[in-house]
PDB file of C-alpha atoms in Angstrom:
ATOM      1  CA  UNK D   1     -32.771   1.419  -3.321  1.00  0.00           C
ATOM      2  CA  UNK D   2     -33.166   3.488  -6.501  1.00  0.00           C
ATOM      3  CA  UNK D   3     -35.127   6.092  -4.541  1.00  0.00           C
ATOM      4  CA  UNK D   4     -32.371   6.305  -1.897  1.00  0.00           C
ATOM      5  CA  UNK D   5     -29.740   6.666  -4.635  1.00  0.00           C
ATOM      6  CA  UNK D   6     -31.675   9.509  -6.252  1.00  0.00           C
ATOM      7  CA  UNK D   7     -32.031  11.306  -2.910  1.00  0.00           C
ATOM      8  CA  UNK D   8     -28.281  11.021  -2.229  1.00  0.00           C
ATOM      9  CA  UNK D   9     -27.384  12.191  -5.735  1.00  0.00           C
ATOM     10  CA  UNK D  10     -29.676  15.208  -5.385  1.00  0.00           C
ATOM     11  CA  UNK D  11     -28.201  15.973  -1.976  1.00  0.00           C
ATOM     12  CA  UNK D  12     -24.651  15.916  -3.331  1.00  0.00           C
ATOM     13  CA  UNK D  13     -25.672  17.979  -6.352  1.00  0.00           C
ATOM     14  CA  UNK D  14     -27.299  20.635  -4.152  1.00  0.00           C
ATOM     15  CA  UNK D  15     -24.277  20.613  -1.846  1.00  0.00           C
ATOM     16  CA  UNK D  16     -21.984  21.019  -4.823  1.00  0.00           C
ATOM     17  CA  UNK D  17     -23.977  23.977  -6.056  1.00  0.00           C
ATOM     18  CA  UNK D  18     -23.445  25.583  -2.637  1.00  0.00           C
ATOM     19  CA  UNK D  19     -19.673  25.659  -3.207  1.00  0.00           C
ATOM     20  CA  UNK D  20     -18.262  29.102  -3.955  1.00  0.00           C
ATOM     21  CA  UNK D  21     -14.836  28.784  -5.573  1.00  0.00           C
ATOM     22  CA  UNK D  22     -12.543  31.721  -4.837  1.00  0.00           C
ATOM     23  CA  UNK D  23      -9.252  30.387  -6.245  1.00  0.00           C
ATOM     24  CA  UNK D  24      -7.106  32.750  -8.265  1.00  0.00           C
ATOM     25  CA  UNK D  25      -3.937  32.118 -10.318  1.00  0.00           C
ATOM     26  CA  UNK D  26      -0.670  31.948  -8.382  1.00  0.00           C
ATOM     27  CA  UNK D  27      -0.059  31.739  -4.667  1.00  0.00           C
ATOM     28  CA  UNK D  28      -0.013  35.519  -4.011  1.00  0.00           C
ATOM     29  CA  UNK D  29       0.124  36.701  -0.416  1.00  0.00           C
ATOM     30  CA  UNK D  30       0.302  40.219   1.010  1.00  0.00           C
ATOM     31  CA  UNK D  31       3.767  41.196   2.221  1.00  0.00           C
ATOM     32  CA  UNK D  32       2.243  44.211   4.018  1.00  0.00           C
ATOM     33  CA  UNK D  33       0.300  42.105   6.497  1.00  0.00           C
ATOM     34  CA  UNK D  34       1.905  41.971   9.955  1.00  0.00           C
ATOM     35  CA  UNK D  35       1.341  38.208  10.087  1.00  0.00           C
ATOM     36  CA  UNK D  36       0.475  35.618   7.500  1.00  0.00           C
ATOM     37  CA  UNK D  37      -3.191  34.707   7.451  1.00  0.00           C
ATOM     38  CA  UNK D  38      -4.567  31.497   5.978  1.00  0.00           C
ATOM     39  CA  UNK D  39      -6.018  32.236   2.565  1.00  0.00           C
ATOM     40  CA  UNK D  40      -9.528  30.940   1.861  1.00  0.00           C
ATOM     41  CA  UNK D  41      -9.792  29.502  -1.658  1.00  0.00           C
ATOM     42  CA  UNK D  42     -13.265  27.962  -1.467  1.00  0.00           C
ATOM     43  CA  UNK D  43     -16.260  27.499   0.796  1.00  0.00           C
ATOM     44  CA  UNK D  44     -18.271  24.299   0.901  1.00  0.00           C
ATOM     45  CA  UNK D  45     -21.694  24.983   2.404  1.00  0.00           C
ATOM     46  CA  UNK D  46     -20.055  27.727   4.434  1.00  0.00           C
ATOM     47  CA  UNK D  47     -17.003  25.748   5.544  1.00  0.00           C
ATOM     48  CA  UNK D  48     -13.743  27.369   4.353  1.00  0.00           C
ATOM     49  CA  UNK D  49     -11.091  25.507   2.382  1.00  0.00           C
ATOM     50  CA  UNK D  50      -7.643  27.054   2.871  1.00  0.00           C
ATOM     51  CA  UNK D  51      -4.909  27.320   0.272  1.00  0.00           C
ATOM     52  CA  UNK D  52      -2.393  25.496   2.461  1.00  0.00           C
ATOM     53  CA  UNK D  53      -4.681  22.435   2.379  1.00  0.00           C
ATOM     54  CA  UNK D  54      -3.752  22.082  -1.296  1.00  0.00           C
ATOM     55  CA  UNK D  55       0.014  22.351  -0.806  1.00  0.00           C
ATOM     56  CA  UNK D  56       0.795  18.654  -0.249  1.00  0.00           C
ATOM     57  CA  UNK D  57      -1.024  17.541  -3.414  1.00  0.00           C
ATOM     58  CA  UNK D  58       0.384  20.407  -5.514  1.00  0.00           C
ATOM     59  CA  UNK D  59       3.962  19.777  -4.353  1.00  0.00           C
ATOM     60  CA  UNK D  60       3.607  16.068  -5.069  1.00  0.00           C
ATOM     61  CA  UNK D  61       2.414  16.826  -8.612  1.00  0.00           C
ATOM     62  CA  UNK D  62       5.228  19.327  -9.168  1.00  0.00           C
ATOM     63  CA  UNK D  63       7.804  16.687  -8.194  1.00  0.00           C
ATOM     64  CA  UNK D  64       6.379  14.395 -10.872  1.00  0.00           C
ATOM     65  CA  UNK D  65       6.558  17.150 -13.479  1.00  0.00           C
ATOM     66  CA  UNK D  66      10.188  17.830 -12.561  1.00  0.00           C
ATOM     67  CA  UNK D  67      10.967  14.130 -12.752  1.00  0.00           C
ATOM     68  CA  UNK D  68       9.697  14.073 -16.329  1.00  0.00           C
ATOM     69  CA  UNK D  69      11.764  17.044 -17.452  1.00  0.00           C
ATOM     70  CA  UNK D  70      10.033  20.265 -16.364  1.00  0.00           C
ATOM     71  CA  UNK D  71      12.751  22.913 -16.095  1.00  0.00           C
ATOM     72  CA  UNK D  72      10.783  25.868 -14.770  1.00  0.00           C
ATOM     73  CA  UNK D  73       7.568  26.098 -12.773  1.00  0.00           C
ATOM     74  CA  UNK D  74       5.040  28.462 -14.385  1.00  0.00           C
ATOM     75  CA  UNK D  75       2.100  30.319 -12.763  1.00  0.00           C
ATOM     76  CA  UNK D  76      -0.261  28.649 -15.276  1.00  0.00           C
ATOM     77  CA  UNK D  77       0.863  25.156 -14.232  1.00  0.00           C
ATOM     78  CA  UNK D  78       0.665  26.024 -10.538  1.00  0.00           C
ATOM     79  CA  UNK D  79      -2.881  27.325 -11.020  1.00  0.00           C
ATOM     80  CA  UNK D  80      -3.880  24.181 -12.921  1.00  0.00           C
ATOM     81  CA  UNK D  81      -2.525  21.939 -10.166  1.00  0.00           C
ATOM     82  CA  UNK D  82      -4.160  24.072  -7.461  1.00  0.00           C
ATOM     83  CA  UNK D  83      -7.515  23.844  -9.253  1.00  0.00           C
ATOM     84  CA  UNK D  84      -7.239  20.068  -9.582  1.00  0.00           C
ATOM     85  CA  UNK D  85      -6.247  19.700  -5.919  1.00  0.00           C
ATOM     86  CA  UNK D  86      -9.089  21.996  -4.887  1.00  0.00           C
ATOM     87  CA  UNK D  87     -11.620  19.902  -6.814  1.00  0.00           C
ATOM     88  CA  UNK D  88     -10.417  16.860  -4.894  1.00  0.00           C
ATOM     89  CA  UNK D  89     -10.655  18.599  -1.518  1.00  0.00           C
ATOM     90  CA  UNK D  90     -14.167  19.843  -2.362  1.00  0.00           C
ATOM     91  CA  UNK D  91     -15.271  16.332  -3.353  1.00  0.00           C
ATOM     92  CA  UNK D  92     -13.870  14.967  -0.093  1.00  0.00           C
ATOM     93  CA  UNK D  93     -15.546  17.690   1.948  1.00  0.00           C
ATOM     94  CA  UNK D  94     -18.924  17.046   0.310  1.00  0.00           C
ATOM     95  CA  UNK D  95     -18.694  13.379   1.234  1.00  0.00           C
ATOM     96  CA  UNK D  96     -17.603  14.217   4.793  1.00  0.00           C
ATOM     97  CA  UNK D  97     -20.493  16.634   5.270  1.00  0.00           C
ATOM     98  CA  UNK D  98     -22.967  14.051   4.000  1.00  0.00           C
ATOM     99  CA  UNK D  99     -21.363  11.345   6.167  1.00  0.00           C
ATOM    100  CA  UNK D 100     -21.520  13.412   9.375  1.00  0.00           C
ATOM    101  CA  UNK D 101     -25.319  13.488   9.084  1.00  0.00           C
ATOM    102  CA  UNK D 102     -25.687   9.746   9.614  1.00  0.00           C
ATOM    103  CA  UNK D 103     -25.852   8.129  13.048  1.00  0.00           C
ATOM    104  CA  UNK D 104     -23.006   5.744  13.914  1.00  0.00           C
ATOM    105  CA  UNK D 105     -23.331   3.136  16.659  1.00  0.00           C
ATOM    106  CA  UNK D 106     -20.429   2.217  18.947  1.00  0.00           C
ATOM    107  CA  UNK D 107     -18.435   5.229  17.771  1.00  0.00           C
ATOM    108  CA  UNK D 108     -15.895   5.141  20.633  1.00  0.00           C
ATOM    109  CA  UNK D 109     -15.192   1.453  20.012  1.00  0.00           C
ATOM    110  CA  UNK D 110     -14.644   2.014  16.290  1.00  0.00           C
ATOM    111  CA  UNK D 111     -12.365   5.008  16.893  1.00  0.00           C
ATOM    112  CA  UNK D 112     -10.279   3.003  19.364  1.00  0.00           C
ATOM    113  CA  UNK D 113     -10.009   0.179  16.812  1.00  0.00           C
ATOM    114  CA  UNK D 114      -8.642   2.600  14.201  1.00  0.00           C
ATOM    115  CA  UNK D 115      -6.293   4.132  16.762  1.00  0.00           C
ATOM    116  CA  UNK D 116      -5.041   0.661  17.709  1.00  0.00           C
ATOM    117  CA  UNK D 117      -4.245  -0.135  14.066  1.00  0.00           C
ATOM    118  CA  UNK D 118      -2.322   3.131  13.728  1.00  0.00           C
ATOM    119  CA  UNK D 119      -0.268   2.459  16.853  1.00  0.00           C
ATOM    120  CA  UNK D 120       0.467  -1.053  15.610  1.00  0.00           C
ATOM    121  CA  UNK D 121       1.913   0.375  12.385  1.00  0.00           C
ATOM    122  CA  UNK D 122       4.274   2.608  14.354  1.00  0.00           C
ATOM    123  CA  UNK D 123       5.171  -0.315  16.671  1.00  0.00           C
ATOM    124  CA  UNK D 124       6.236   1.760  19.682  1.00  0.00           C
ATOM    125  CA  UNK D 125       4.628   4.582  21.653  1.00  0.00           C
ATOM    126  CA  UNK D 126       7.734   6.687  21.046  1.00  0.00           C
ATOM    127  CA  UNK D 127       7.380   6.444  17.254  1.00  0.00           C
ATOM    128  CA  UNK D 128       3.653   7.113  17.505  1.00  0.00           C
ATOM    129  CA  UNK D 129       4.301  10.240  19.615  1.00  0.00           C
ATOM    130  CA  UNK D 130       6.850  11.390  17.004  1.00  0.00           C
ATOM    131  CA  UNK D 131       4.163  11.019  14.340  1.00  0.00           C
ATOM    132  CA  UNK D 132       1.780  13.229  16.345  1.00  0.00           C
ATOM    133  CA  UNK D 133       4.478  15.888  16.775  1.00  0.00           C
ATOM    134  CA  UNK D 134       5.342  15.785  13.073  1.00  0.00           C
ATOM    135  CA  UNK D 135       1.673  16.295  12.166  1.00  0.00           C
ATOM    136  CA  UNK D 136       1.266  18.880  14.953  1.00  0.00           C
ATOM    137  CA  UNK D 137      -1.676  16.913  16.373  1.00  0.00           C
ATOM    138  CA  UNK D 138      -2.847  16.199  19.884  1.00  0.00           C
ATOM    139  CA  UNK D 139      -4.279  12.770  20.664  1.00  0.00           C
ATOM    140  CA  UNK D 140      -7.709  14.390  21.066  1.00  0.00           C
ATOM    141  CA  UNK D 141      -7.453  15.985  17.611  1.00  0.00           C
ATOM    142  CA  UNK D 142      -6.346  12.690  16.080  1.00  0.00           C
ATOM    143  CA  UNK D 143      -9.337  10.911  17.619  1.00  0.00           C
ATOM    144  CA  UNK D 144     -11.566  13.611  16.140  1.00  0.00           C
ATOM    145  CA  UNK D 145     -10.098  12.910  12.694  1.00  0.00           C
ATOM    146  CA  UNK D 146     -10.574   9.175  13.180  1.00  0.00           C
ATOM    147  CA  UNK D 147     -14.205   9.726  14.210  1.00  0.00           C
ATOM    148  CA  UNK D 148     -14.711  11.590  10.955  1.00  0.00           C
ATOM    149  CA  UNK D 149     -13.174   8.652   9.077  1.00  0.00           C
ATOM    150  CA  UNK D 150     -15.581   6.291  10.837  1.00  0.00           C
ATOM    151  CA  UNK D 151     -18.510   8.426   9.666  1.00  0.00           C
ATOM    152  CA  UNK D 152     -17.208   8.324   6.089  1.00  0.00           C
ATOM    153  CA  UNK D 153     -16.666   4.548   6.259  1.00  0.00           C
ATOM    154  CA  UNK D 154     -20.235   4.020   7.454  1.00  0.00           C
ATOM    155  CA  UNK D 155     -21.640   6.407   4.830  1.00  0.00           C
ATOM    156  CA  UNK D 156     -19.814   4.629   1.994  1.00  0.00           C
ATOM    157  CA  UNK D 157     -20.974   1.224   3.250  1.00  0.00           C
ATOM    158  CA  UNK D 158     -24.558   2.431   3.565  1.00  0.00           C
ATOM    159  CA  UNK D 159     -24.542   3.635  -0.043  1.00  0.00           C
ATOM    160  CA  UNK D 160     -22.930   0.481  -1.444  1.00  0.00           C
ATOM    161  CA  UNK D 161     -19.672   2.255  -2.356  1.00  0.00           C
ATOM    162  CA  UNK D 162     -17.335   0.208  -0.145  1.00  0.00           C
ATOM    163  CA  UNK D 163     -16.624  -3.271  -1.573  1.00  0.00           C
ATOM    164  CA  UNK D 164     -19.587  -3.317  -3.995  1.00  0.00           C
ATOM    165  CA  UNK D 165     -20.763  -6.760  -5.043  1.00  0.00           C
ATOM    166  CA  UNK D 166     -19.333  -7.964  -8.372  1.00  0.00           C
ATOM    167  CA  UNK D 167     -21.209 -10.835 -10.103  1.00  0.00           C
ATOM    168  CA  UNK D 168     -19.124 -13.977 -10.630  1.00  0.00           C
ATOM    169  CA  UNK D 169     -19.841 -13.975 -14.365  1.00  0.00           C
ATOM    170  CA  UNK D 170     -18.396 -10.452 -14.666  1.00  0.00           C
ATOM    171  CA  UNK D 171     -15.158 -11.540 -12.944  1.00  0.00           C
ATOM    172  CA  UNK D 172     -14.910 -14.570 -15.232  1.00  0.00           C
ATOM    173  CA  UNK D 173     -15.649 -12.431 -18.294  1.00  0.00           C
ATOM    174  CA  UNK D 174     -12.823 -10.049 -17.387  1.00  0.00           C
ATOM    175  CA  UNK D 175     -10.431 -12.991 -16.957  1.00  0.00           C
ATOM    176  CA  UNK D 176     -11.362 -14.560 -20.311  1.00  0.00           C
ATOM    177  CA  UNK D 177     -11.030 -11.226 -22.144  1.00  0.00           C
ATOM    178  CA  UNK D 178      -7.507 -10.496 -20.874  1.00  0.00           C
ATOM    179  CA  UNK D 179      -5.472 -13.743 -20.853  1.00  0.00           C
ATOM    180  CA  UNK D 180      -2.138 -11.993 -21.457  1.00  0.00           C
ATOM    181  CA  UNK D 181      -2.562 -10.088 -18.194  1.00  0.00           C
ATOM    182  CA  UNK D 182      -2.156 -13.327 -16.272  1.00  0.00           C
ATOM    183  CA  UNK D 183       0.916 -14.766 -17.950  1.00  0.00           C
ATOM    184  CA  UNK D 184       3.597 -15.523 -15.393  1.00  0.00           C
ATOM    185  CA  UNK D 185       7.132 -16.839 -15.296  1.00  0.00           C
ATOM    186  CA  UNK D 186       8.249 -19.842 -13.324  1.00  0.00           C
ATOM    187  CA  UNK D 187       8.835 -18.789  -9.722  1.00  0.00           C
ATOM    188  CA  UNK D 188       9.740 -20.407  -6.428  1.00  0.00           C
ATOM    189  CA  UNK D 189       9.043 -19.210  -2.913  1.00  0.00           C
ATOM    190  CA  UNK D 190      12.230 -19.672  -0.927  1.00  0.00           C
ATOM    191  CA  UNK D 191      13.813 -19.123   2.447  1.00  0.00           C
ATOM    192  CA  UNK D 192      17.500 -19.499   3.187  1.00  0.00           C
ATOM    193  CA  UNK D 193      20.133 -19.398   5.887  1.00  0.00           C
ATOM    194  CA  UNK D 194      23.384 -17.700   4.904  1.00  0.00           C
ATOM    195  CA  UNK D 195      26.755 -18.176   6.567  1.00  0.00           C
ATOM    196  CA  UNK D 196      28.852 -15.395   5.081  1.00  0.00           C
ATOM    197  CA  UNK D 197      32.383 -15.849   3.844  1.00  0.00           C
ATOM    198  CA  UNK D 198      34.352 -13.605   1.520  1.00  0.00           C
ATOM    199  CA  UNK D 199      34.871 -15.126  -1.935  1.00  0.00           C
ATOM    200  CA  UNK D 200      38.581 -14.330  -1.615  1.00  0.00           C
ATOM    201  CA  UNK D 201      38.882 -15.961   1.816  1.00  0.00           C
ATOM    202  CA  UNK D 202      41.471 -18.669   2.401  1.00  0.00           C
ATOM    203  CA  UNK D 203      40.732 -22.434   2.581  1.00  0.00           C
ATOM    204  CA  UNK D 204      40.624 -22.535   6.380  1.00  0.00           C
ATOM    205  CA  UNK D 205      38.066 -19.729   6.682  1.00  0.00           C
ATOM    206  CA  UNK D 206      35.897 -21.299   3.972  1.00  0.00           C
ATOM    207  CA  UNK D 207      36.110 -24.713   5.601  1.00  0.00           C
ATOM    208  CA  UNK D 208      35.043 -23.251   8.958  1.00  0.00           C
ATOM    209  CA  UNK D 209      31.990 -21.536   7.419  1.00  0.00           C
ATOM    210  CA  UNK D 210      31.048 -24.693   5.488  1.00  0.00           C
ATOM    211  CA  UNK D 211      31.198 -26.852   8.615  1.00  0.00           C
ATOM    212  CA  UNK D 212      28.961 -24.407  10.481  1.00  0.00           C
ATOM    213  CA  UNK D 213      26.404 -24.437   7.627  1.00  0.00           C
ATOM    214  CA  UNK D 214      26.482 -28.254   7.502  1.00  0.00           C
ATOM    215  CA  UNK D 215      25.889 -28.493  11.250  1.00  0.00           C
ATOM    216  CA  UNK D 216      22.881 -26.147  11.010  1.00  0.00           C
ATOM    217  CA  UNK D 217      21.464 -28.224   8.148  1.00  0.00           C
ATOM    218  CA  UNK D 218      21.742 -31.416  10.204  1.00  0.00           C
ATOM    219  CA  UNK D 219      19.939 -29.759  13.116  1.00  0.00           C
ATOM    220  CA  UNK D 220      17.106 -28.729  10.790  1.00  0.00           C
ATOM    221  CA  UNK D 221      16.840 -32.239   9.348  1.00  0.00           C
ATOM    222  CA  UNK D 222      16.816 -33.458  12.950  1.00  0.00           C
ATOM    223  CA  UNK D 223      13.684 -31.447  13.745  1.00  0.00           C
ATOM    224  CA  UNK D 224      14.728 -27.840  14.382  1.00  0.00           C
ATOM    225  CA  UNK D 225      12.413 -25.238  12.818  1.00  0.00           C
ATOM    226  CA  UNK D 226      13.979 -23.677   9.691  1.00  0.00           C
ATOM    227  CA  UNK D 227      12.619 -20.166  10.367  1.00  0.00           C
ATOM    228  CA  UNK D 228      13.839 -20.168  13.962  1.00  0.00           C
ATOM    229  CA  UNK D 229      17.289 -21.321  12.891  1.00  0.00           C
ATOM    230  CA  UNK D 230      17.377 -18.554  10.278  1.00  0.00           C
ATOM    231  CA  UNK D 231      16.534 -15.896  12.883  1.00  0.00           C
ATOM    232  CA  UNK D 232      19.244 -17.181  15.206  1.00  0.00           C
ATOM    233  CA  UNK D 233      22.059 -17.960  12.749  1.00  0.00           C
ATOM    234  CA  UNK D 234      21.566 -16.475   9.258  1.00  0.00           C
ATOM    235  CA  UNK D 235      23.824 -13.559   8.341  1.00  0.00           C
ATOM    236  CA  UNK D 236      21.473 -12.224   5.658  1.00  0.00           C
ATOM    237  CA  UNK D 237      19.108  -9.253   6.085  1.00  0.00           C
ATOM    238  CA  UNK D 238      16.248 -11.734   5.615  1.00  0.00           C
ATOM    239  CA  UNK D 239      17.074 -13.420   8.953  1.00  0.00           C
ATOM    240  CA  UNK D 240      14.516 -11.437  10.975  1.00  0.00           C
ATOM    241  CA  UNK D 241      11.756 -12.764   8.696  1.00  0.00           C
ATOM    242  CA  UNK D 242      12.806 -16.382   9.127  1.00  0.00           C
ATOM    243  CA  UNK D 243      15.051 -16.238   6.065  1.00  0.00           C
ATOM    244  CA  UNK D 244      12.147 -15.687   3.670  1.00  0.00           C
ATOM    245  CA  UNK D 245      12.973 -14.172   0.277  1.00  0.00           C
ATOM    246  CA  UNK D 246       9.446 -14.456  -1.103  1.00  0.00           C
ATOM    247  CA  UNK D 247       8.882 -15.560  -4.704  1.00  0.00           C
ATOM    248  CA  UNK D 248      11.894 -15.246  -6.982  1.00  0.00           C
ATOM    249  CA  UNK D 249      12.301 -15.567 -10.733  1.00  0.00           C
ATOM    250  CA  UNK D 250      15.392 -16.781 -12.522  1.00  0.00           C
ATOM    251  CA  UNK D 251      18.070 -14.097 -12.592  1.00  0.00           C
ATOM    252  CA  UNK D 252      17.266 -12.781  -9.141  1.00  0.00           C
ATOM    253  CA  UNK D 253      19.833 -14.826  -7.197  1.00  0.00           C
ATOM    254  CA  UNK D 254      23.312 -16.211  -8.032  1.00  0.00           C
ATOM    255  CA  UNK D 255      23.317 -19.017 -10.599  1.00  0.00           C
ATOM    256  CA  UNK D 256      24.459 -21.658  -8.090  1.00  0.00           C
ATOM    257  CA  UNK D 257      21.594 -20.710  -5.750  1.00  0.00           C
ATOM    258  CA  UNK D 258      18.968 -20.828  -8.512  1.00  0.00           C
ATOM    259  CA  UNK D 259      20.107 -24.155  -9.940  1.00  0.00           C
ATOM    260  CA  UNK D 260      19.217 -25.725  -6.603  1.00  0.00           C
ATOM    261  CA  UNK D 261      16.147 -23.609  -5.744  1.00  0.00           C
ATOM    262  CA  UNK D 262      14.406 -24.357  -9.045  1.00  0.00           C
ATOM    263  CA  UNK D 263      15.303 -28.065  -8.910  1.00  0.00           C
ATOM    264  CA  UNK D 264      14.540 -29.349  -5.413  1.00  0.00           C
ATOM    265  CA  UNK D 265      11.056 -30.442  -4.435  1.00  0.00           C
ATOM    266  CA  UNK D 266       8.612 -28.268  -2.520  1.00  0.00           C
ATOM    267  CA  UNK D 267       9.066 -28.285   1.282  1.00  0.00           C
ATOM    268  CA  UNK D 268      12.516 -29.854   1.125  1.00  0.00           C
ATOM    269  CA  UNK D 269      15.815 -28.550   2.498  1.00  0.00           C
ATOM    270  CA  UNK D 270      18.812 -28.391   0.171  1.00  0.00           C
ATOM    271  CA  UNK D 271      22.396 -29.478   0.678  1.00  0.00           C
ATOM    272  CA  UNK D 272      24.806 -26.665   1.534  1.00  0.00           C
ATOM    273  CA  UNK D 273      25.188 -24.410  -1.540  1.00  0.00           C
ATOM    274  CA  UNK D 274      28.218 -22.181  -2.146  1.00  0.00           C
ATOM    275  CA  UNK D 275      27.933 -18.779  -3.864  1.00  0.00           C
ATOM    276  CA  UNK D 276      30.123 -15.669  -3.879  1.00  0.00           C
ATOM    277  CA  UNK D 277      28.309 -14.573  -0.694  1.00  0.00           C
ATOM    278  CA  UNK D 278      29.081 -17.687   1.318  1.00  0.00           C
ATOM    279  CA  UNK D 279      27.205 -20.897   2.143  1.00  0.00           C
ATOM    280  CA  UNK D 280      23.427 -21.235   1.905  1.00  0.00           C
ATOM    281  CA  UNK D 281      20.869 -23.710   3.175  1.00  0.00           C
ATOM    282  CA  UNK D 282      17.773 -23.364   0.976  1.00  0.00           C
ATOM    283  CA  UNK D 283      14.173 -24.330   1.620  1.00  0.00           C
ATOM    284  CA  UNK D 284      11.525 -24.122  -1.127  1.00  0.00           C
ATOM    285  CA  UNK D 285       8.042 -23.544   0.281  1.00  0.00           C
ATOM    286  CA  UNK D 286       6.060 -23.154  -2.960  1.00  0.00           C
ATOM    287  CA  UNK D 287       6.368 -23.240  -6.749  1.00  0.00           C
ATOM    288  CA  UNK D 288       4.461 -21.762  -9.672  1.00  0.00           C
ATOM    289  CA  UNK D 289       4.793 -22.991 -13.239  1.00  0.00           C
ATOM    290  CA  UNK D 290       5.188 -20.613 -16.187  1.00  0.00           C
ATOM    291  CA  UNK D 291       2.152 -19.864 -18.354  1.00  0.00           C
ATOM    292  CA  UNK D 292      -1.285 -18.319 -17.818  1.00  0.00           C
ATOM    293  CA  UNK D 293      -2.314 -18.342 -14.160  1.00  0.00           C
ATOM    294  CA  UNK D 294      -5.462 -20.412 -13.461  1.00  0.00           C
ATOM    295  CA  UNK D 295      -8.683 -18.473 -12.850  1.00  0.00           C
ATOM    296  CA  UNK D 296      -8.790 -19.600  -9.212  1.00  0.00           C
ATOM    297  CA  UNK D 297      -5.342 -18.062  -8.552  1.00  0.00           C
ATOM    298  CA  UNK D 298      -6.253 -14.586  -9.811  1.00  0.00           C
ATOM    299  CA  UNK D 299     -10.008 -14.427  -9.146  1.00  0.00           C
ATOM    300  CA  UNK D 300      -9.718 -12.476  -5.879  1.00  0.00           C
ATOM    301  CA  UNK D 301      -7.259 -10.013  -7.436  1.00  0.00           C
ATOM    302  CA  UNK D 302      -9.622  -9.375 -10.383  1.00  0.00           C
ATOM    303  CA  UNK D 303     -12.585  -8.976  -8.026  1.00  0.00           C
ATOM    304  CA  UNK D 304     -10.689  -6.399  -5.950  1.00  0.00           C
ATOM    305  CA  UNK D 305      -9.692  -4.507  -9.118  1.00  0.00           C
ATOM    306  CA  UNK D 306     -13.290  -4.424 -10.377  1.00  0.00           C
ATOM    307  CA  UNK D 307     -14.550  -3.394  -6.933  1.00  0.00           C
ATOM    308  CA  UNK D 308     -12.149  -0.439  -6.857  1.00  0.00           C
ATOM    309  CA  UNK D 309     -13.330   0.688 -10.280  1.00  0.00           C
ATOM    310  CA  UNK D 310     -16.989   0.351  -9.291  1.00  0.00           C
ATOM    311  CA  UNK D 311     -16.359   2.189  -6.005  1.00  0.00           C
ATOM    312  CA  UNK D 312     -14.754   5.138  -7.814  1.00  0.00           C
ATOM    313  CA  UNK D 313     -17.636   5.257 -10.271  1.00  0.00           C
ATOM    314  CA  UNK D 314     -20.289   5.226  -7.530  1.00  0.00           C
ATOM    315  CA  UNK D 315     -18.403   7.773  -5.428  1.00  0.00           C
ATOM    316  CA  UNK D 316     -18.141  10.132  -8.406  1.00  0.00           C
ATOM    317  CA  UNK D 317     -21.886   9.768  -8.990  1.00  0.00           C
TER     318      UNK D 317
END
């Protein structure tokens, strides 16, 4: 294993030495040229890196600088951001070039799996096609990019960079050394069904909304599924998710809502509760007490955090 690591490190070092950096201050382009040509700012083992490949990262950094009070963009700052972005692109390219040398089995299957996940995120073919147009990509080009990602995934796994193993004692040690990081407030996981009524509505309108909420509550107590009833009847934006509001702390919802949500037992349905928004039926699905979270509750989070740190360290090496 140590021998393999040394070989890979030497390979990356030699590849890095093959990089010829051509970046210069500013974005300068010739106004005399009949058409704008892509400007090469570096070559990695002969492969050109173009200035426009840095634009997204540079623009993102500039937005942050402006957010924190930068009044005027200077050539020196632009150059600094370009150099930093270029270093990142070079690092990525070195990894890609190393990754493309390894053999990957079932490539088509793995590319299709990645493509399927992408399409699922965009939900419809129409939205997915819009994404391709926005990125100016054909489906064939996208599959080529995904194949490259598969190579990188396999390379990182092979070299122990993806999800490196973290000893249990190291996770426990991190937990014991940072108890304040795991302090939490009392929270409840809730779902609700809302029947809206204006707080200035008259008695008849309020009575009508209350009766409807009470009828829905009785149906739920009679066996109807709370989430299904929320989807069909709730007038809150949370309806599509079965009425779920996730975990809430005190101060998140109206006082009348919280007094009930933090009092009723887990997995029980409340009486009808009135707030300024209307009438609510509340269901508490989980509770957490205030104080330091038990090790078992945060172990996986700590492990993931330590894995990310170890991955970055190994990738940099």
